[in-house]
Short mmCIF file of C-alpha atoms in Angstrom, two decimals:
data_model
loop_
_atom_site.label_atom_id
_atom_site.label_comp_id
_atom_site.label_asym_id
_atom_site.label_seq_id
_atom_site.Cartn_x
_atom_site.Cartn_y
_atom_site.Cartn_z
CA MET D 1 -16.58 10.54 171.58
CA ASN D 2 -14.72 12.75 173.71
CA GLU D 3 -11.06 11.77 174.68
CA THR D 4 -10.92 10.14 178.19
CA ASP D 5 -8.72 7.53 179.97
CA ARG D 6 -10.27 4.17 181.25
CA ASN D 7 -11.71 5.59 184.49
CA THR D 8 -13.30 8.35 183.00
CA PRO D 9 -16.76 7.98 181.49
CA VAL D 10 -17.85 8.97 178.04
CA ARG D 11 -21.15 10.89 178.27
CA PRO D 12 -23.20 9.81 175.39
CA VAL D 13 -24.74 12.33 173.28
CA VAL D 14 -28.33 10.91 172.74
CA THR D 15 -30.44 11.05 175.76
CA ALA D 16 -32.44 7.97 176.96
CA LEU D 17 -35.69 9.55 175.97
CA ALA D 18 -34.30 10.13 172.30
CA LEU D 19 -33.26 6.54 172.32
CA ALA D 20 -36.92 5.37 173.33
CA LEU D 21 -38.38 7.68 170.66
CA LEU D 22 -36.09 6.15 168.14
CA VAL D 23 -37.58 2.82 168.76
CA LEU D 24 -41.16 3.84 168.73
CA ALA D 25 -40.71 6.25 165.79
CA PRO D 26 -42.87 5.17 162.78
CA SER D 27 -40.06 6.41 160.30
CA ILE D 28 -37.56 4.23 161.75
CA HIS D 29 -37.73 1.74 158.93
CA ALA D 30 -36.58 4.09 156.09
CA GLU D 31 -32.84 3.95 155.14
CA ASP D 32 -32.26 7.83 155.97
CA GLY D 33 -32.60 6.81 159.64
CA PRO D 34 -30.16 7.77 162.30
CA VAL D 35 -26.59 8.53 161.18
CA TYR D 36 -23.59 7.33 163.79
CA GLY D 37 -19.68 7.65 163.65
CA SER D 38 -17.57 4.61 163.07
CA GLU D 39 -17.35 4.32 166.68
CA LEU D 40 -21.00 4.69 167.57
CA GLN D 41 -20.55 8.27 168.21
CA GLY D 42 -24.24 9.79 168.91
CA PHE D 43 -25.63 6.55 170.09
CA ASP D 44 -26.55 6.15 173.83
CA TYR D 45 -25.65 3.66 176.06
CA PRO D 46 -27.57 2.73 179.09
CA TYR D 47 -24.22 3.36 181.41
CA PRO D 48 -21.19 5.61 181.39
CA VAL D 49 -18.66 4.48 179.00
CA ALA D 50 -14.97 4.38 179.54
CA LEU D 51 -12.13 3.95 177.39
CA PHE D 52 -9.02 1.37 177.66
CA ARG D 53 -6.15 2.74 175.69
CA PHE D 54 -3.17 0.33 174.58
CA ARG D 55 -0.76 -0.73 172.05
CA SER D 56 -1.77 -3.58 169.74
CA GLN D 57 -0.13 -4.82 166.47
CA ARG D 58 2.09 -1.45 166.34
CA GLN D 59 -0.74 0.88 166.60
CA ASP D 60 -2.95 2.71 169.31
CA VAL D 61 -6.16 1.25 169.99
CA GLN D 62 -9.04 1.67 172.38
CA MET D 63 -11.67 -0.55 173.84
CA ALA D 64 -14.96 0.87 175.07
CA TYR D 65 -16.51 -0.65 178.04
CA MET D 66 -19.19 -0.18 180.90
CA ASP D 67 -18.10 -0.90 184.61
CA VAL D 68 -21.45 -1.22 186.48
CA ALA D 69 -21.41 -1.73 190.58
CA PRO D 70 -23.56 -3.83 192.41
CA LYS D 71 -26.62 -1.98 193.34
CA GLY D 72 -27.92 -1.62 197.07
CA PRO D 73 -26.49 -3.64 199.71
CA LYS D 74 -26.33 -7.06 198.00
CA ALA D 75 -22.63 -7.03 196.58
CA ASN D 76 -21.37 -10.84 196.35
CA GLY D 77 -17.70 -9.95 195.51
CA ARG D 78 -18.44 -11.73 192.07
CA THR D 79 -17.72 -9.95 188.50
CA VAL D 80 -19.60 -10.95 185.40
CA VAL D 81 -17.65 -10.02 182.01
CA LEU D 82 -20.26 -9.81 179.19
CA LEU D 83 -18.93 -10.58 175.56
CA HIS D 84 -21.52 -9.22 172.86
CA GLY D 85 -22.21 -11.24 169.42
CA LYS D 86 -21.13 -10.02 165.90
CA ASN D 87 -24.23 -8.08 165.45
CA TYR D 88 -24.68 -6.68 168.65
CA CYS D 89 -22.71 -4.25 171.13
CA ALA D 90 -22.35 -4.14 174.81
CA ALA D 91 -25.14 -1.84 175.23
CA THR D 92 -27.63 -4.71 173.84
CA TRP D 93 -26.73 -6.39 177.37
CA ALA D 94 -28.74 -3.36 179.19
CA PRO D 95 -31.46 -5.73 180.61
CA THR D 96 -29.00 -8.44 181.78
CA ILE D 97 -26.71 -5.93 183.23
CA ASP D 98 -29.50 -4.58 185.30
CA VAL D 99 -30.80 -8.05 186.49
CA LEU D 100 -27.08 -9.09 187.40
CA SER D 101 -26.12 -5.77 189.16
CA HIS D 102 -29.54 -5.86 191.29
CA ALA D 103 -28.36 -9.38 192.19
CA GLY D 104 -25.26 -8.30 193.72
CA TYR D 105 -22.71 -8.90 190.57
CA ARG D 106 -20.22 -6.19 189.36
CA VAL D 107 -20.73 -6.25 185.62
CA ILE D 108 -17.85 -5.13 182.72
CA ALA D 109 -19.56 -5.14 179.28
CA VAL D 110 -17.05 -4.60 176.51
CA ASP D 111 -17.08 -3.49 173.11
CA GLN D 112 -14.35 -5.63 171.37
CA ILE D 113 -11.93 -3.98 168.84
CA GLY D 114 -13.57 -3.64 165.37
CA PHE D 115 -17.06 -3.23 167.17
CA CYS D 116 -19.44 -0.44 168.13
CA LYS D 117 -17.77 2.13 170.44
CA SER D 118 -14.32 0.70 169.94
CA SER D 119 -11.37 1.28 167.44
CA LYS D 120 -11.67 0.52 163.89
CA PRO D 121 -8.35 -0.20 162.75
CA GLN D 122 -7.56 0.14 159.14
CA SER D 123 -5.58 -2.97 159.27
CA TYR D 124 -5.74 -5.69 161.96
CA GLN D 125 -5.15 -9.17 162.48
CA PHE D 126 -8.21 -10.53 164.13
CA THR D 127 -8.10 -13.48 166.06
CA PHE D 128 -9.98 -15.05 168.97
CA GLN D 129 -6.76 -15.34 170.74
CA GLN D 130 -5.93 -11.61 170.09
CA LEU D 131 -9.36 -10.45 171.25
CA ALA D 132 -9.03 -12.75 174.54
CA HIS D 133 -5.62 -11.11 175.25
CA ASN D 134 -7.02 -7.68 174.90
CA THR D 135 -9.92 -8.46 177.29
CA ASN D 136 -7.59 -10.11 179.73
CA ASP D 137 -5.45 -6.60 179.66
CA LEU D 138 -8.40 -4.76 180.29
CA LEU D 139 -9.42 -6.71 183.30
CA LYS D 140 -5.96 -6.46 184.68
CA SER D 141 -6.14 -2.74 184.40
CA LEU D 142 -9.18 -2.93 186.81
CA HIS D 143 -7.66 -5.34 188.97
CA ILE D 144 -9.89 -8.21 188.36
CA ASP D 145 -8.16 -11.42 188.78
CA LYS D 146 -11.33 -13.92 188.29
CA ALA D 147 -14.59 -13.36 186.86
CA ILE D 148 -17.51 -15.14 185.42
CA VAL D 149 -17.37 -14.95 181.34
CA MET D 150 -20.49 -14.74 179.79
CA GLY D 151 -20.64 -14.74 175.71
CA HIS D 152 -23.43 -14.48 173.38
CA SER D 153 -23.05 -15.73 169.84
CA THR D 154 -19.78 -14.65 168.56
CA GLY D 155 -19.04 -13.53 172.07
CA GLY D 156 -19.57 -17.45 173.07
CA MET D 157 -16.84 -18.35 170.64
CA LEU D 158 -14.36 -15.61 172.54
CA GLY D 159 -15.49 -16.72 175.84
CA ILE D 160 -14.47 -20.29 174.90
CA ARG D 161 -11.10 -19.11 173.57
CA TYR D 162 -10.80 -17.11 176.85
CA ALA D 163 -11.33 -19.90 179.04
CA LEU D 164 -8.96 -21.98 177.05
CA ILE D 165 -6.18 -19.56 177.49
CA TYR D 166 -6.85 -18.25 181.00
CA PRO D 167 -8.64 -21.19 182.78
CA ASP D 168 -7.65 -20.27 186.34
CA GLN D 169 -8.82 -16.90 185.66
CA VAL D 170 -12.67 -17.92 184.73
CA ASP D 171 -14.66 -18.58 187.78
CA GLN D 172 -17.65 -19.95 185.56
CA LEU D 173 -18.21 -19.75 181.72
CA VAL D 174 -21.77 -18.99 180.55
CA LEU D 175 -22.38 -19.25 176.61
CA VAL D 176 -25.80 -18.10 175.23
CA ASP D 177 -26.05 -19.53 171.73
CA PRO D 178 -22.49 -19.62 170.85
CA ILE D 179 -21.64 -20.16 167.18
CA GLY D 180 -18.45 -22.09 166.45
CA LEU D 181 -19.96 -25.33 167.60
CA GLU D 182 -19.72 -26.68 164.39
CA ASP D 183 -16.99 -26.52 161.58
CA TRP D 184 -18.78 -24.65 158.52
CA ARG D 185 -16.02 -25.68 156.13
CA ALA D 186 -15.90 -29.24 157.04
CA LYS D 187 -19.85 -29.40 156.44
CA GLY D 188 -19.36 -28.15 152.79
CA VAL D 189 -19.38 -24.35 153.17
CA PRO D 190 -17.01 -23.13 150.30
CA PRO D 191 -13.88 -20.80 151.28
CA VAL D 192 -14.97 -17.38 151.48
CA SER D 193 -12.52 -14.31 150.77
CA VAL D 194 -12.37 -11.32 152.80
CA ASP D 195 -13.26 -9.40 149.52
CA GLN D 196 -16.43 -11.18 149.27
CA TRP D 197 -17.19 -10.46 152.82
CA TYR D 198 -16.23 -6.94 152.18
CA ASP D 199 -18.62 -6.52 149.43
CA ARG D 200 -21.24 -8.13 151.32
CA GLU D 201 -21.06 -5.94 154.25
CA LEU D 202 -21.06 -3.05 151.82
CA LYS D 203 -24.78 -3.83 151.01
CA THR D 204 -25.83 -3.63 154.63
CA THR D 205 -29.10 -1.46 155.55
CA ALA D 206 -31.55 -1.63 158.35
CA ASP D 207 -33.95 -3.86 156.31
CA ARG D 208 -31.29 -6.30 155.73
CA ILE D 209 -30.42 -6.39 159.46
CA ARG D 210 -33.84 -6.78 160.43
CA ASN D 211 -35.02 -9.28 158.20
CA TYR D 212 -32.06 -11.49 159.12
CA GLU D 213 -32.55 -10.78 162.68
CA LYS D 214 -36.28 -11.81 162.51
CA THR D 215 -35.70 -15.00 160.48
CA THR D 216 -32.71 -16.16 162.59
CA TYR D 217 -32.62 -14.46 165.93
CA PHE D 218 -36.13 -14.49 166.86
CA ALA D 219 -37.72 -17.40 165.23
CA GLY D 220 -39.78 -15.36 162.73
CA GLN D 221 -41.20 -12.85 165.47
CA TRP D 222 -40.43 -9.35 165.69
CA LYS D 223 -41.04 -6.77 168.72
CA PRO D 224 -40.57 -2.95 168.54
CA GLU D 225 -38.00 -3.17 171.37
CA TYR D 226 -35.53 -5.10 169.02
CA GLU D 227 -35.62 -1.89 166.51
CA ALA D 228 -32.89 -0.10 168.59
CA SER D 229 -30.23 -2.88 168.11
CA VAL D 230 -30.76 -2.65 164.17
CA GLN D 231 -30.52 1.18 164.03
CA MET D 232 -27.56 0.85 166.37
CA LEU D 233 -25.65 -1.13 163.49
CA ALA D 234 -27.38 0.59 160.46
CA GLY D 235 -26.50 3.98 161.84
CA MET D 236 -22.71 3.17 161.60
CA TYR D 237 -23.31 1.98 157.62
CA ARG D 238 -25.15 5.30 157.10
CA GLY D 239 -22.12 7.26 158.43
CA PRO D 240 -19.30 8.83 156.90
CA GLN D 241 -16.96 6.04 157.62
CA ARG D 242 -19.13 3.16 156.10
CA ASP D 243 -16.25 1.59 154.21
CA LEU D 244 -14.07 1.17 157.26
CA VAL D 245 -17.22 -0.25 159.39
CA ALA D 246 -17.47 -2.74 156.60
CA TRP D 247 -14.01 -3.48 156.20
CA ASN D 248 -13.48 -4.23 159.81
CA SER D 249 -16.75 -6.41 159.75
CA ALA D 250 -15.34 -8.26 156.97
CA LEU D 251 -12.05 -8.90 158.64
CA LEU D 252 -14.30 -10.26 161.72
CA TYR D 253 -16.50 -12.51 159.62
CA ASP D 254 -13.20 -13.93 158.29
CA MET D 255 -11.90 -14.79 161.84
CA ILE D 256 -15.14 -16.31 162.99
CA PHE D 257 -15.43 -18.57 159.87
CA ASN D 258 -11.97 -19.82 160.10
CA GLU D 259 -11.84 -20.62 163.87
CA PRO D 260 -14.38 -22.91 164.99
CA VAL D 261 -14.11 -24.03 168.53
CA VAL D 262 -15.91 -27.34 168.16
CA TYR D 263 -12.67 -29.26 168.24
CA GLU D 264 -11.31 -27.84 171.58
CA LEU D 265 -14.65 -28.17 173.80
CA PRO D 266 -13.12 -31.36 175.60
CA ARG D 267 -10.42 -29.13 176.87
CA LEU D 268 -12.53 -26.64 178.66
CA GLN D 269 -11.81 -26.72 182.51
CA PRO D 270 -14.25 -23.96 183.94
CA ARG D 271 -17.97 -25.01 184.97
CA THR D 272 -20.06 -24.17 181.87
CA LEU D 273 -23.54 -23.01 181.72
CA LEU D 274 -24.80 -23.56 177.97
CA MET D 275 -28.08 -21.58 177.35
CA ILE D 276 -29.57 -22.46 173.99
CA GLY D 277 -32.76 -21.25 172.13
CA ASP D 278 -33.87 -24.27 170.18
CA LYS D 279 -35.33 -22.53 167.28
CA ASP D 280 -31.88 -20.92 166.55
CA VAL D 281 -30.47 -21.76 163.04
CA THR D 282 -27.42 -19.33 162.75
CA ALA D 283 -24.58 -20.40 160.85
CA ILE D 284 -21.90 -18.04 159.36
CA ALA D 285 -21.58 -18.17 155.73
CA LYS D 286 -24.92 -19.97 155.25
CA ASP D 287 -25.79 -18.06 152.10
CA PHE D 288 -22.50 -19.00 150.47
CA ALA D 289 -23.39 -22.65 150.91
CA PRO D 290 -24.42 -24.87 148.47
CA ALA D 291 -28.36 -25.35 148.70
CA ASP D 292 -28.38 -28.96 149.85
CA VAL D 293 -25.91 -28.00 152.36
CA ARG D 294 -27.91 -25.00 154.06
CA PRO D 295 -30.43 -27.10 155.97
CA THR D 296 -27.75 -29.18 157.60
CA LEU D 297 -26.03 -26.26 159.27
CA GLY D 298 -27.20 -24.46 162.60
CA ASN D 299 -29.18 -27.50 164.08
CA TYR D 300 -28.86 -25.90 167.55
CA PRO D 301 -30.60 -28.67 169.74
CA LYS D 302 -28.35 -31.11 167.98
CA LEU D 303 -25.60 -28.94 168.46
CA ALA D 304 -26.06 -27.99 172.10
CA LYS D 305 -26.43 -31.62 173.19
CA ASP D 306 -23.05 -32.51 171.33
CA ALA D 307 -21.31 -29.73 172.92
CA VAL D 308 -22.36 -30.61 176.52
CA ALA D 309 -21.38 -34.11 175.84
CA ALA D 310 -18.19 -32.91 174.64
CA MET D 311 -17.43 -30.43 177.66
CA PRO D 312 -16.14 -31.83 181.05
CA HIS D 313 -18.35 -29.64 183.48
CA ALA D 314 -21.21 -28.32 181.52
CA THR D 315 -25.08 -27.90 182.20
CA LEU D 316 -27.41 -27.31 179.51
CA VAL D 317 -30.55 -24.94 179.69
CA GLU D 318 -32.92 -24.90 176.72
CA PHE D 319 -35.68 -22.46 175.45
CA PRO D 320 -37.98 -24.38 173.19
CA ASP D 321 -39.68 -21.33 171.88
CA ALA D 322 -36.51 -18.88 171.49
CA GLY D 323 -34.17 -18.37 168.67
CA HIS D 324 -30.66 -17.03 168.59
CA ALA D 325 -31.20 -14.28 171.58
CA PRO D 326 -33.07 -15.83 174.27
CA GLN D 327 -32.05 -13.01 176.46
CA MET D 328 -33.80 -10.75 174.46
CA GLN D 329 -36.93 -12.79 173.38
CA GLU D 330 -37.73 -14.39 176.63
CA PRO D 331 -35.85 -12.19 179.15
CA ALA D 332 -37.82 -13.15 182.25
CA ARG D 333 -37.23 -16.91 181.82
CA PHE D 334 -33.80 -16.36 180.63
CA HIS D 335 -32.56 -14.24 183.58
CA GLU D 336 -34.38 -16.44 186.03
CA ALA D 337 -32.23 -19.50 184.63
CA LEU D 338 -29.20 -17.50 184.64
CA LEU D 339 -29.34 -16.33 188.27
CA LYS D 340 -30.13 -19.84 189.30
CA GLY D 341 -27.26 -21.27 187.18
CA LEU D 342 -24.80 -18.72 188.60
CA GLN D 343 -25.83 -19.44 192.24
CA SER D 344 -25.74 -23.28 191.91
CA ALA D 345 -22.14 -23.10 190.53
CA HIS D 346 -21.17 -21.03 193.43
#
């Protein structure tokens, strides 16, 4: 990735046509697929990428982000900040960015430290509080005082933490299948060390990512358009800094596992739109849990109803046939419900 400041776009190496071919290529299932750098060098994003450079924990780091202006004459003066999940990147929000920008919203899609096109530090104390502070500093640099904060999966956990720390700066909170709605440790999952996470992450392959996402994210379904996000992650694990990517991933899993947000839901002040795929069964560290505990984890229909009951100003939208990523599995229904939920809260 070329050096740039936060106002200068990073031009991706791979063209949009090449990315389309990546999705369709029959050889894509081979483990000798595309190779990307530790900051996703070589992988195309749908919009120009800029870098926000700052000091954090005694080191220089940078966050990659896309800043997409409203399209056409429909600008409504509102900004949506998109927070990705653990196994996704800002680029995965491309269809949602397109829908929101055409509806008049400015969209900021961020890669958090440790993910995708952002820095992968050798040493970093990952906490949701730290990631929230980083995101807030980015928004300040862009002169954004208030925004709709929208997070998917782990991004939902971050969105909740952000709203708890900066309630007056959140116009509305949108949570798409957030994890952290249950305390896995309290439900019987044993402690998992960073070394255990690291050993597991070193075994990451495209097949493993695809099988996990098919089962957990898409309720047993698979479509060709999902493949690009698999290769996006797998390509970093094929790269020369595989160990660094795996180490950052291990530290992030440790953060997720040990910082459930379920106990703090009653303190959320912003209006909240909770969007849930009822066939979602995601639960961090489920593979480490005893066999009799696993079926009790990730019951999203129940978790969602409990969460809405706990949050002071929440509305629940369910997608009965979708899994962990309804924005990808049922994009038309999802985006219709999203725009309706944003408009009704304004």
